[in-house]
């Protein structure tokens, strides 16, 4: 009996280890129009659209550990979707200290509403900013449930103020003060017309460079007046990403609608250059993806692709993760391995799960398994005690000898 119980416990332990290993191996499903922010050795991904509807999926990839794209089991994903039920696509997000601020999105109903996620406490809070702005009239939809919202725009943060230009139907700059919880608008007389799908990059000198977008005449840069560029100027594009690589003094522009190339912009002389990265690791025509700078790597995640699409197919979504090694200027290359730096402090254990299985479900599975094993052990102990207990019988004479019966008649 003992041998069978030990065999059962061993098999259950192997099953638990296998379950945890398979959980880490699963990648999130495809999506586009999501946000990505690098904070505290984690890349946080939020929202996006998949299969024609918005998603409230909120998850992170732990980049404190090395991983390999071929061996997906080495990628540590954690699902945080339980902290929010809001589904957003085409929102914008910025980081401040240990928090992420989310602005706008296709489900936004108010310009003054901003969501904040604290990465330390994993608490999600909604703030209602106060202030006044001149609401735009161009492209307005007064018959809808909203008058104005920010979508498919990109914001930056500087000195506790979040700057968001345009988005849907405005050519104004909206400024959110994260200290006073107020907002206001700044009318830029020389700004380009209302546009979306562009990128905004904050430079070290305080300038914000805006590249691309649609409802716009050509690919230019606004400072806020158009900056003349030269070199291999890219064609009109939107849904691309722009990543500032400070040590190389350039911005790397990746993908975009109908664009399969990578281009770089030298921010010293504003000269464009087409980039040919070594190896092959990019999906042609990828757009509305994200590109996150993590040390000497750019990690590209998800997106929409496949133009022109096959007959009867309207959307294709990528769940791919790609990596560019940008450690050497002028020698970018696609790689399949991300090498994390050695830890400087004692590492803490990180609970992981598949992005589509919540931590509560996993704890329930493990707790139920442990409870089941405990029940088997307790039952076996009780059985052994009952089996080894001696049986004692008493004769009527013995009872009479020790306990005399009193006659009460």
mmCIF file of C-alpha atoms in Angstrom:
data_model
loop_
_atom_site.group_PDB
_atom_site.id
_atom_site.type_symbol
_atom_site.label_atom_id
_atom_site.label_comp_id
_atom_site.label_asym_id
_atom_site.label_seq_id
_atom_site.Cartn_x
_atom_site.Cartn_y
_atom_site.Cartn_z
ATOM 1 C CA UNK A 1 0.000 0.000 0.000
ATOM 2 C CA UNK A 2 2.829 2.403 0.911
ATOM 3 C CA UNK A 3 4.531 1.752 -2.414
ATOM 4 C CA UNK A 4 1.363 2.600 -4.350
ATOM 5 C CA UNK A 5 0.865 5.841 -2.435
ATOM 6 C CA UNK A 6 4.445 6.910 -3.081
ATOM 7 C CA UNK A 7 4.039 6.117 -6.765
ATOM 8 C CA UNK A 8 0.841 8.189 -6.900
ATOM 9 C CA UNK A 9 2.495 11.157 -5.158
ATOM 10 C CA UNK A 10 5.451 10.994 -7.535
ATOM 11 C CA UNK A 11 3.186 10.965 -10.601
ATOM 12 C CA UNK A 12 1.166 13.938 -9.282
ATOM 13 C CA UNK A 13 4.373 15.886 -8.630
ATOM 14 C CA UNK A 14 5.553 15.254 -12.179
ATOM 15 C CA UNK A 15 2.159 16.410 -13.466
ATOM 16 C CA UNK A 16 2.376 19.685 -11.531
ATOM 17 C CA UNK A 17 5.879 20.351 -12.885
ATOM 18 C CA UNK A 18 4.721 19.530 -16.411
ATOM 19 C CA UNK A 19 1.711 21.829 -16.070
ATOM 20 C CA UNK A 20 3.873 24.751 -14.948
ATOM 21 C CA UNK A 21 6.290 24.152 -17.821
ATOM 22 C CA UNK A 22 3.531 24.040 -20.428
ATOM 23 C CA UNK A 23 1.953 27.212 -19.013
ATOM 24 C CA UNK A 24 5.141 29.184 -19.725
ATOM 25 C CA UNK A 25 5.376 27.705 -23.217
ATOM 26 C CA UNK A 26 2.167 29.233 -24.542
ATOM 27 C CA UNK A 27 2.320 32.560 -26.375
ATOM 28 C CA UNK A 28 -0.454 35.154 -26.327
ATOM 29 C CA UNK A 29 -2.807 35.212 -29.276
ATOM 30 C CA UNK A 30 -2.397 37.715 -32.109
ATOM 31 C CA UNK A 31 -3.472 41.332 -31.674
ATOM 32 C CA UNK A 32 -2.786 44.847 -32.961
ATOM 33 C CA UNK A 33 -3.256 48.423 -31.766
ATOM 34 C CA UNK A 34 -2.014 47.529 -28.271
ATOM 35 C CA UNK A 35 0.422 49.426 -26.045
ATOM 36 C CA UNK A 36 3.831 48.337 -24.743
ATOM 37 C CA UNK A 37 5.893 49.856 -21.917
ATOM 38 C CA UNK A 38 9.236 48.794 -20.467
ATOM 39 C CA UNK A 39 9.417 49.184 -16.705
ATOM 40 C CA UNK A 40 11.318 47.338 -13.962
ATOM 41 C CA UNK A 41 12.616 44.586 -16.253
ATOM 42 C CA UNK A 42 9.170 43.853 -17.633
ATOM 43 C CA UNK A 43 7.442 44.758 -20.891
ATOM 44 C CA UNK A 44 3.773 45.458 -20.169
ATOM 45 C CA UNK A 45 1.334 44.868 -23.044
ATOM 46 C CA UNK A 46 -2.198 46.194 -22.821
ATOM 47 C CA UNK A 47 -5.329 46.011 -24.946
ATOM 48 C CA UNK A 48 -5.458 45.858 -28.705
ATOM 49 C CA UNK A 49 -7.874 44.159 -31.071
ATOM 50 C CA UNK A 50 -8.143 40.568 -32.190
ATOM 51 C CA UNK A 51 -10.763 38.752 -34.251
ATOM 52 C CA UNK A 52 -12.618 41.989 -34.856
ATOM 53 C CA UNK A 53 -13.120 43.025 -31.219
ATOM 54 C CA UNK A 54 -11.228 44.863 -28.497
ATOM 55 C CA UNK A 55 -9.460 42.917 -25.790
ATOM 56 C CA UNK A 56 -8.795 43.772 -22.166
ATOM 57 C CA UNK A 57 -5.760 41.489 -22.012
ATOM 58 C CA UNK A 58 -3.061 42.988 -19.802
ATOM 59 C CA UNK A 59 0.146 40.991 -19.479
ATOM 60 C CA UNK A 60 3.877 41.315 -19.175
ATOM 61 C CA UNK A 61 6.981 39.578 -20.452
ATOM 62 C CA UNK A 62 9.776 39.213 -17.904
ATOM 63 C CA UNK A 63 13.023 40.372 -19.537
ATOM 64 C CA UNK A 64 15.170 39.997 -16.436
ATOM 65 C CA UNK A 65 15.822 36.456 -17.664
ATOM 66 C CA UNK A 66 17.311 35.390 -20.992
ATOM 67 C CA UNK A 67 15.026 33.616 -23.440
ATOM 68 C CA UNK A 68 14.998 32.068 -26.874
ATOM 69 C CA UNK A 69 12.277 32.673 -29.459
ATOM 70 C CA UNK A 70 12.558 29.126 -30.760
ATOM 71 C CA UNK A 71 12.141 27.632 -27.287
ATOM 72 C CA UNK A 72 9.003 29.490 -26.222
ATOM 73 C CA UNK A 73 9.055 27.706 -22.862
ATOM 74 C CA UNK A 74 11.902 30.026 -21.886
ATOM 75 C CA UNK A 75 9.644 33.102 -22.190
ATOM 76 C CA UNK A 76 8.060 34.072 -18.867
ATOM 77 C CA UNK A 77 4.593 35.572 -19.392
ATOM 78 C CA UNK A 78 2.260 36.745 -16.622
ATOM 79 C CA UNK A 79 -1.392 37.670 -17.031
ATOM 80 C CA UNK A 80 -2.663 40.767 -15.167
ATOM 81 C CA UNK A 81 -6.030 40.999 -16.914
ATOM 82 C CA UNK A 82 -7.843 40.448 -13.633
ATOM 83 C CA UNK A 83 -6.951 44.008 -12.525
ATOM 84 C CA UNK A 84 -9.016 45.679 -15.265
ATOM 85 C CA UNK A 85 -12.106 44.954 -17.302
ATOM 86 C CA UNK A 86 -11.619 47.839 -19.751
ATOM 87 C CA UNK A 87 -11.035 46.918 -23.398
ATOM 88 C CA UNK A 88 -9.086 49.443 -25.458
ATOM 89 C CA UNK A 89 -7.537 49.595 -28.912
ATOM 90 C CA UNK A 90 -5.360 52.437 -30.236
ATOM 91 C CA UNK A 91 -4.740 53.883 -26.768
ATOM 92 C CA UNK A 92 -1.469 55.595 -25.897
ATOM 93 C CA UNK A 93 0.588 55.071 -22.762
ATOM 94 C CA UNK A 94 3.545 56.644 -20.972
ATOM 95 C CA UNK A 95 5.540 55.719 -17.872
ATOM 96 C CA UNK A 96 6.329 57.765 -14.797
ATOM 97 C CA UNK A 97 8.302 56.359 -11.871
ATOM 98 C CA UNK A 98 6.759 52.918 -11.288
ATOM 99 C CA UNK A 99 3.412 53.636 -12.958
ATOM 100 C CA UNK A 100 1.916 53.461 -16.448
ATOM 101 C CA UNK A 101 -0.633 56.040 -17.617
ATOM 102 C CA UNK A 102 -3.137 55.059 -20.330
ATOM 103 C CA UNK A 103 -4.859 57.766 -22.390
ATOM 104 C CA UNK A 104 -7.632 57.479 -24.955
ATOM 105 C CA UNK A 105 -8.466 54.522 -27.112
ATOM 106 C CA UNK A 106 -11.363 53.395 -29.254
ATOM 107 C CA UNK A 107 -13.590 52.835 -26.202
ATOM 108 C CA UNK A 108 -12.868 56.195 -24.591
ATOM 109 C CA UNK A 109 -15.872 58.336 -23.793
ATOM 110 C CA UNK A 110 -14.178 61.393 -22.305
ATOM 111 C CA UNK A 111 -11.059 63.423 -22.966
ATOM 112 C CA UNK A 112 -10.447 63.990 -19.243
ATOM 113 C CA UNK A 113 -10.244 60.329 -18.205
ATOM 114 C CA UNK A 114 -6.843 58.712 -17.664
ATOM 115 C CA UNK A 115 -6.120 55.277 -16.224
ATOM 116 C CA UNK A 116 -3.074 54.585 -14.069
ATOM 117 C CA UNK A 117 -1.496 51.228 -13.241
ATOM 118 C CA UNK A 118 0.963 50.943 -10.360
ATOM 119 C CA UNK A 119 3.427 48.173 -11.225
ATOM 120 C CA UNK A 120 4.503 47.727 -7.593
ATOM 121 C CA UNK A 121 1.069 47.291 -6.012
ATOM 122 C CA UNK A 122 -0.576 46.069 -9.253
ATOM 123 C CA UNK A 123 -3.481 48.444 -8.591
ATOM 124 C CA UNK A 124 -5.477 50.024 -11.438
ATOM 125 C CA UNK A 125 -7.017 53.461 -10.833
ATOM 126 C CA UNK A 126 -9.029 55.825 -13.062
ATOM 127 C CA UNK A 127 -8.503 59.584 -12.707
ATOM 128 C CA UNK A 128 -10.851 62.304 -13.931
ATOM 129 C CA UNK A 129 -8.741 65.315 -14.829
ATOM 130 C CA UNK A 130 -10.285 68.775 -14.562
ATOM 131 C CA UNK A 131 -9.797 71.657 -16.964
ATOM 132 C CA UNK A 132 -11.117 73.295 -20.082
ATOM 133 C CA UNK A 133 -10.187 72.819 -23.706
ATOM 134 C CA UNK A 134 -11.580 74.135 -26.948
ATOM 135 C CA UNK A 135 -13.159 71.063 -28.487
ATOM 136 C CA UNK A 136 -12.535 70.723 -32.226
ATOM 137 C CA UNK A 137 -15.287 70.980 -34.792
ATOM 138 C CA UNK A 138 -13.583 69.240 -37.709
ATOM 139 C CA UNK A 139 -14.606 65.593 -38.150
ATOM 140 C CA UNK A 140 -16.891 65.841 -35.110
ATOM 141 C CA UNK A 141 -19.686 63.329 -34.645
ATOM 142 C CA UNK A 142 -22.334 65.082 -32.521
ATOM 143 C CA UNK A 143 -24.842 62.281 -33.056
ATOM 144 C CA UNK A 144 -22.652 59.732 -31.296
ATOM 145 C CA UNK A 145 -22.328 59.112 -27.566
ATOM 146 C CA UNK A 146 -19.148 61.191 -27.408
ATOM 147 C CA UNK A 147 -18.085 64.612 -28.618
ATOM 148 C CA UNK A 148 -14.359 64.114 -28.697
ATOM 149 C CA UNK A 149 -11.850 61.467 -27.798
ATOM 150 C CA UNK A 150 -8.221 60.593 -28.424
ATOM 151 C CA UNK A 151 -7.508 57.482 -30.439
ATOM 152 C CA UNK A 152 -4.630 56.213 -32.551
ATOM 153 C CA UNK A 153 -2.441 59.012 -31.195
ATOM 154 C CA UNK A 154 0.829 58.852 -29.301
ATOM 155 C CA UNK A 155 1.815 60.725 -26.187
ATOM 156 C CA UNK A 156 5.084 61.553 -24.452
ATOM 157 C CA UNK A 157 5.775 62.713 -20.898
ATOM 158 C CA UNK A 158 8.181 65.434 -19.796
ATOM 159 C CA UNK A 159 8.424 67.149 -16.393
ATOM 160 C CA UNK A 160 5.230 65.445 -15.141
ATOM 161 C CA UNK A 161 3.187 66.651 -18.137
ATOM 162 C CA UNK A 162 1.805 64.260 -20.750
ATOM 163 C CA UNK A 163 1.631 65.735 -24.265
ATOM 164 C CA UNK A 164 -0.792 64.169 -26.754
ATOM 165 C CA UNK A 165 -1.153 65.664 -30.210
ATOM 166 C CA UNK A 166 -4.223 65.225 -32.400
ATOM 167 C CA UNK A 167 -5.860 61.830 -32.609
ATOM 168 C CA UNK A 168 -9.105 61.404 -34.543
ATOM 169 C CA UNK A 169 -10.407 64.926 -35.083
ATOM 170 C CA UNK A 170 -8.123 67.518 -33.559
ATOM 171 C CA UNK A 171 -4.948 69.384 -34.427
ATOM 172 C CA UNK A 172 -4.525 70.608 -30.845
ATOM 173 C CA UNK A 173 -1.981 69.536 -28.266
ATOM 174 C CA UNK A 174 -3.637 68.229 -25.091
ATOM 175 C CA UNK A 175 -1.505 68.538 -21.943
ATOM 176 C CA UNK A 176 -2.188 66.469 -18.827
ATOM 177 C CA UNK A 177 -0.552 67.589 -15.587
ATOM 178 C CA UNK A 178 -0.041 64.419 -13.524
ATOM 179 C CA UNK A 179 0.664 66.396 -10.337
ATOM 180 C CA UNK A 180 -2.355 68.715 -10.283
ATOM 181 C CA UNK A 181 -4.646 66.256 -12.170
ATOM 182 C CA UNK A 182 -5.626 69.010 -14.615
ATOM 183 C CA UNK A 183 -5.553 69.266 -18.386
ATOM 184 C CA UNK A 184 -5.504 72.035 -20.976
ATOM 185 C CA UNK A 185 -5.036 72.480 -24.701
ATOM 186 C CA UNK A 186 -2.340 74.236 -26.672
ATOM 187 C CA UNK A 187 -3.198 75.487 -30.136
ATOM 188 C CA UNK A 188 -0.227 75.118 -32.477
ATOM 189 C CA UNK A 189 -0.655 77.540 -35.356
ATOM 190 C CA UNK A 190 2.030 75.884 -37.465
ATOM 191 C CA UNK A 191 1.056 72.300 -36.633
ATOM 192 C CA UNK A 192 0.068 69.810 -39.334
ATOM 193 C CA UNK A 193 -3.635 69.008 -39.734
ATOM 194 C CA UNK A 194 -5.411 66.386 -37.649
ATOM 195 C CA UNK A 195 -3.753 63.014 -38.098
ATOM 196 C CA UNK A 196 -3.498 59.623 -36.484
ATOM 197 C CA UNK A 197 -1.305 56.565 -36.798
ATOM 198 C CA UNK A 198 1.828 58.717 -36.436
ATOM 199 C CA UNK A 199 4.692 58.317 -33.949
ATOM 200 C CA UNK A 200 5.913 60.819 -31.351
ATOM 201 C CA UNK A 201 9.489 60.719 -30.072
ATOM 202 C CA UNK A 202 10.805 62.854 -27.217
ATOM 203 C CA UNK A 203 14.420 63.895 -27.743
ATOM 204 C CA UNK A 204 16.916 64.692 -25.017
ATOM 205 C CA UNK A 205 16.761 68.417 -25.840
ATOM 206 C CA UNK A 206 12.994 68.513 -25.191
ATOM 207 C CA UNK A 207 11.866 68.474 -28.826
ATOM 208 C CA UNK A 208 9.081 66.108 -29.864
ATOM 209 C CA UNK A 209 9.422 64.663 -33.374
ATOM 210 C CA UNK A 210 6.245 63.537 -35.151
ATOM 211 C CA UNK A 211 6.711 61.116 -38.033
ATOM 212 C CA UNK A 212 4.146 59.850 -40.516
ATOM 213 C CA UNK A 213 0.442 59.336 -39.942
ATOM 214 C CA UNK A 214 -2.572 59.601 -42.196
ATOM 215 C CA UNK A 215 -4.910 62.489 -42.934
ATOM 216 C CA UNK A 216 -1.530 64.043 -43.680
ATOM 217 C CA UNK A 217 0.065 65.025 -46.979
ATOM 218 C CA UNK A 218 3.514 63.430 -46.734
ATOM 219 C CA UNK A 219 6.121 62.021 -44.381
ATOM 220 C CA UNK A 220 7.535 64.982 -42.525
ATOM 221 C CA UNK A 221 8.686 65.883 -39.074
ATOM 222 C CA UNK A 222 6.990 68.563 -36.973
ATOM 223 C CA UNK A 223 8.943 70.673 -34.467
ATOM 224 C CA UNK A 224 6.082 72.084 -34.637
ATOM 225 C CA UNK A 225 6.978 73.435 -38.077
ATOM 226 C CA UNK A 226 7.894 70.921 -40.773
ATOM 227 C CA UNK A 227 11.576 69.992 -40.740
ATOM 228 C CA UNK A 228 13.168 69.364 -44.123
ATOM 229 C CA UNK A 229 14.791 65.962 -44.403
ATOM 230 C CA UNK A 230 16.954 64.360 -47.057
ATOM 231 C CA UNK A 231 18.385 61.005 -48.021
ATOM 232 C CA UNK A 232 16.266 57.925 -48.690
ATOM 233 C CA UNK A 233 13.000 59.490 -47.549
ATOM 234 C CA UNK A 234 10.342 56.832 -46.847
ATOM 235 C CA UNK A 235 6.963 56.976 -48.514
ATOM 236 C CA UNK A 236 3.740 57.830 -46.722
ATOM 237 C CA UNK A 237 3.150 55.385 -43.904
ATOM 238 C CA UNK A 238 1.218 54.899 -40.687
ATOM 239 C CA UNK A 239 0.982 52.276 -37.974
ATOM 240 C CA UNK A 240 4.785 52.126 -37.836
ATOM 241 C CA UNK A 241 7.032 52.428 -34.786
ATOM 242 C CA UNK A 242 9.812 54.924 -34.058
ATOM 243 C CA UNK A 243 12.452 54.000 -31.502
ATOM 244 C CA UNK A 244 15.042 56.477 -30.276
ATOM 245 C CA UNK A 245 18.519 54.949 -29.928
ATOM 246 C CA UNK A 246 20.295 57.682 -27.998
ATOM 247 C CA UNK A 247 23.782 56.191 -28.116
ATOM 248 C CA UNK A 248 23.660 56.171 -31.920
ATOM 249 C CA UNK A 249 21.819 59.524 -32.314
ATOM 250 C CA UNK A 250 19.178 58.028 -34.557
ATOM 251 C CA UNK A 251 15.549 56.951 -34.673
ATOM 252 C CA UNK A 252 14.789 53.515 -36.067
ATOM 253 C CA UNK A 253 11.461 53.405 -37.942
ATOM 254 C CA UNK A 254 10.103 49.885 -38.333
ATOM 255 C CA UNK A 255 7.263 48.663 -40.532
ATOM 256 C CA UNK A 256 4.074 50.548 -41.226
ATOM 257 C CA UNK A 257 1.141 49.996 -43.542
ATOM 258 C CA UNK A 258 2.373 48.453 -46.827
ATOM 259 C CA UNK A 259 5.969 48.959 -45.650
ATOM 260 C CA UNK A 260 8.253 46.009 -45.025
ATOM 261 C CA UNK A 261 11.441 47.969 -44.603
ATOM 262 C CA UNK A 262 13.378 49.469 -41.735
ATOM 263 C CA UNK A 263 14.654 53.033 -42.024
ATOM 264 C CA UNK A 264 16.723 55.210 -39.741
ATOM 265 C CA UNK A 265 16.746 58.959 -39.227
ATOM 266 C CA UNK A 266 19.929 60.642 -38.057
ATOM 267 C CA UNK A 267 18.696 63.261 -35.574
ATOM 268 C CA UNK A 268 21.826 65.363 -36.007
ATOM 269 C CA UNK A 269 21.437 66.085 -39.732
ATOM 270 C CA UNK A 270 17.933 64.657 -40.428
ATOM 271 C CA UNK A 271 19.114 62.272 -43.120
ATOM 272 C CA UNK A 272 17.117 59.115 -43.828
ATOM 273 C CA UNK A 273 18.816 55.785 -44.547
ATOM 274 C CA UNK A 274 17.310 52.450 -45.509
ATOM 275 C CA UNK A 275 18.472 49.717 -43.151
ATOM 276 C CA UNK A 276 19.221 46.161 -44.183
ATOM 277 C CA UNK A 277 19.318 44.087 -41.023
ATOM 278 C CA UNK A 278 21.272 40.855 -41.103
ATOM 279 C CA UNK A 279 19.269 37.624 -41.041
ATOM 280 C CA UNK A 280 15.569 37.464 -41.819
ATOM 281 C CA UNK A 281 13.194 38.036 -38.942
ATOM 282 C CA UNK A 282 10.525 40.545 -39.949
ATOM 283 C CA UNK A 283 7.009 40.064 -41.291
ATOM 284 C CA UNK A 284 6.482 42.062 -44.482
ATOM 285 C CA UNK A 285 3.831 44.740 -44.136
ATOM 286 C CA UNK A 286 3.579 44.568 -40.337
ATOM 287 C CA UNK A 287 1.847 47.572 -38.807
ATOM 288 C CA UNK A 288 0.165 48.602 -35.551
ATOM 289 C CA UNK A 289 2.773 46.514 -33.747
ATOM 290 C CA UNK A 290 4.989 47.738 -30.906
ATOM 291 C CA UNK A 291 8.776 48.119 -30.717
ATOM 292 C CA UNK A 292 10.267 48.345 -27.232
ATOM 293 C CA UNK A 293 13.859 49.307 -26.543
ATOM 294 C CA UNK A 294 15.393 47.025 -23.909
ATOM 295 C CA UNK A 295 19.089 47.771 -23.466
ATOM 296 C CA UNK A 296 20.784 46.654 -26.721
ATOM 297 C CA UNK A 297 17.664 45.091 -28.201
ATOM 298 C CA UNK A 298 14.448 46.218 -29.813
ATOM 299 C CA UNK A 299 11.664 43.742 -29.084
ATOM 300 C CA UNK A 300 8.880 43.839 -31.688
ATOM 301 C CA UNK A 301 5.564 42.346 -30.650
ATOM 302 C CA UNK A 302 2.296 41.392 -32.352
ATOM 303 C CA UNK A 303 0.713 43.622 -35.021
ATOM 304 C CA UNK A 304 -1.451 43.479 -38.118
ATOM 305 C CA UNK A 305 -0.126 42.301 -41.462
ATOM 306 C CA UNK A 306 -0.788 40.691 -44.820
ATOM 307 C CA UNK A 307 -1.511 43.370 -47.409
ATOM 308 C CA UNK A 308 -2.863 42.640 -49.880
ATOM 309 C CA UNK A 309 -5.013 40.071 -48.089
ATOM 310 C CA UNK A 310 -6.269 36.834 -49.660
ATOM 311 C CA UNK A 311 -9.878 36.854 -50.956
ATOM 312 C CA UNK A 312 -12.375 36.712 -48.121
ATOM 313 C CA UNK A 313 -9.761 37.542 -45.473
ATOM 314 C CA UNK A 314 -10.050 40.965 -43.877
ATOM 315 C CA UNK A 315 -7.530 40.839 -41.058
ATOM 316 C CA UNK A 316 -4.466 38.843 -40.117
ATOM 317 C CA UNK A 317 -2.999 39.229 -36.651
ATOM 318 C CA UNK A 318 0.506 38.340 -35.592
ATOM 319 C CA UNK A 319 1.446 36.775 -32.274
ATOM 320 C CA UNK A 320 5.124 36.825 -33.230
ATOM 321 C CA UNK A 321 7.893 38.241 -31.082
ATOM 322 C CA UNK A 322 10.950 39.463 -33.023
ATOM 323 C CA UNK A 323 14.254 40.855 -31.763
ATOM 324 C CA UNK A 324 16.764 43.257 -33.343
ATOM 325 C CA UNK A 325 20.249 43.552 -31.884
ATOM 326 C CA UNK A 326 21.206 47.248 -32.153
ATOM 327 C CA UNK A 327 24.400 47.101 -30.081
ATOM 328 C CA UNK A 328 26.567 48.119 -33.056
ATOM 329 C CA UNK A 329 25.679 51.184 -35.089
ATOM 330 C CA UNK A 330 25.237 50.372 -38.759
ATOM 331 C CA UNK A 331 25.204 46.637 -38.094
ATOM 332 C CA UNK A 332 21.711 45.792 -36.922
ATOM 333 C CA UNK A 333 20.780 42.131 -37.041
ATOM 334 C CA UNK A 334 17.777 39.938 -36.316
ATOM 335 C CA UNK A 335 18.411 37.465 -33.510
ATOM 336 C CA UNK A 336 16.398 34.711 -31.863
ATOM 337 C CA UNK A 337 18.032 34.926 -28.442
ATOM 338 C CA UNK A 338 17.631 37.672 -25.863
ATOM 339 C CA UNK A 339 20.527 37.764 -23.407
ATOM 340 C CA UNK A 340 19.625 39.433 -20.144
ATOM 341 C CA UNK A 341 22.368 41.086 -18.083
ATOM 342 C CA UNK A 342 23.535 39.202 -14.991
ATOM 343 C CA UNK A 343 21.478 40.025 -11.891
ATOM 344 C CA UNK A 344 22.994 42.599 -9.550
ATOM 345 C CA UNK A 345 20.752 41.726 -6.614
ATOM 346 C CA UNK A 346 19.257 38.565 -5.218
ATOM 347 C CA UNK A 347 16.572 37.569 -7.716
ATOM 348 C CA UNK A 348 13.010 37.129 -6.526
ATOM 349 C CA UNK A 349 10.770 34.387 -7.759
ATOM 350 C CA UNK A 350 8.203 35.527 -10.321
ATOM 351 C CA UNK A 351 4.943 33.670 -10.662
ATOM 352 C CA UNK A 352 4.163 33.002 -14.308
ATOM 353 C CA UNK A 353 1.140 31.931 -16.230
ATOM 354 C CA UNK A 354 -0.177 31.785 -19.715
ATOM 355 C CA UNK A 355 -1.633 35.148 -20.749
ATOM 356 C CA UNK A 356 -5.038 33.561 -21.221
ATOM 357 C CA UNK A 357 -5.073 31.586 -17.941
ATOM 358 C CA UNK A 358 -5.412 33.736 -14.829
ATOM 359 C CA UNK A 359 -3.264 33.167 -11.718
ATOM 360 C CA UNK A 360 -6.399 32.218 -9.779
ATOM 361 C CA UNK A 361 -7.075 29.321 -12.127
ATOM 362 C CA UNK A 362 -3.512 28.055 -11.798
ATOM 363 C CA UNK A 363 -3.579 28.343 -7.999
ATOM 364 C CA UNK A 364 -6.892 26.508 -7.990
ATOM 365 C CA UNK A 365 -5.432 23.654 -10.030
ATOM 366 C CA UNK A 366 -2.358 23.352 -7.823
ATOM 367 C CA UNK A 367 -4.370 23.772 -4.609
ATOM 368 C CA UNK A 368 -6.867 21.157 -5.702
ATOM 369 C CA UNK A 369 -4.065 18.741 -6.549
ATOM 370 C CA UNK A 370 -2.370 19.288 -3.189
ATOM 371 C CA UNK A 371 -5.697 18.902 -1.393
ATOM 372 C CA UNK A 372 -6.369 15.660 -3.225
ATOM 373 C CA UNK A 373 -2.945 14.312 -2.272
ATOM 374 C CA UNK A 374 -3.505 15.367 1.350
ATOM 375 C CA UNK A 375 -6.861 13.588 1.417
ATOM 376 C CA UNK A 376 -5.184 10.376 0.236
ATOM 377 C CA UNK A 377 -2.535 10.633 2.964
ATOM 378 C CA UNK A 378 -5.054 11.338 5.762
ATOM 379 C CA UNK A 379 -7.287 8.495 4.606
ATOM 380 C CA UNK A 380 -4.334 6.110 4.595
ATOM 381 C CA UNK A 381 -3.273 7.137 8.130
ATOM 382 C CA UNK A 382 -6.816 6.649 9.459
ATOM 383 C CA UNK A 383 -6.993 3.266 7.760
ATOM 384 C CA UNK A 384 -3.717 2.143 9.353
ATOM 385 C CA UNK A 385 -4.827 3.271 12.814
ATOM 386 C CA UNK A 386 -8.124 1.397 12.587
ATOM 387 C CA UNK A 387 -6.364 -1.724 11.296
ATOM 388 C CA UNK A 388 -3.779 -1.833 14.086
ATOM 389 C CA UNK A 389 -6.186 -1.054 16.960
ATOM 390 C CA UNK A 390 -6.852 -4.210 19.126
ATOM 391 C CA UNK A 391 -10.453 -5.356 19.516
ATOM 392 C CA UNK A 392 -11.598 -5.925 23.179
ATOM 393 C CA UNK A 393 -14.750 -7.922 24.085
ATOM 394 C CA UNK A 394 -16.422 -7.957 27.432
ATOM 395 C CA UNK A 395 -18.455 -10.810 28.864
ATOM 396 C CA UNK A 396 -21.542 -10.189 30.932
ATOM 397 C CA UNK A 397 -19.763 -11.686 33.924
ATOM 398 C CA UNK A 398 -16.885 -9.273 33.656
ATOM 399 C CA UNK A 399 -19.270 -6.351 33.488
ATOM 400 C CA UNK A 400 -21.106 -7.596 36.506
ATOM 401 C CA UNK A 401 -17.865 -7.999 38.453
ATOM 402 C CA UNK A 402 -16.720 -4.434 37.862
ATOM 403 C CA UNK A 403 -20.043 -2.620 37.641
ATOM 404 C CA UNK A 404 -22.628 -4.112 40.072
ATOM 405 C CA UNK A 405 -26.203 -3.630 38.967
ATOM 406 C CA UNK A 406 -28.398 -1.877 41.501
ATOM 407 C CA UNK A 407 -31.883 -3.246 42.006
ATOM 408 C CA UNK A 408 -34.277 -0.270 41.789
ATOM 409 C CA UNK A 409 -37.453 -2.245 42.081
#
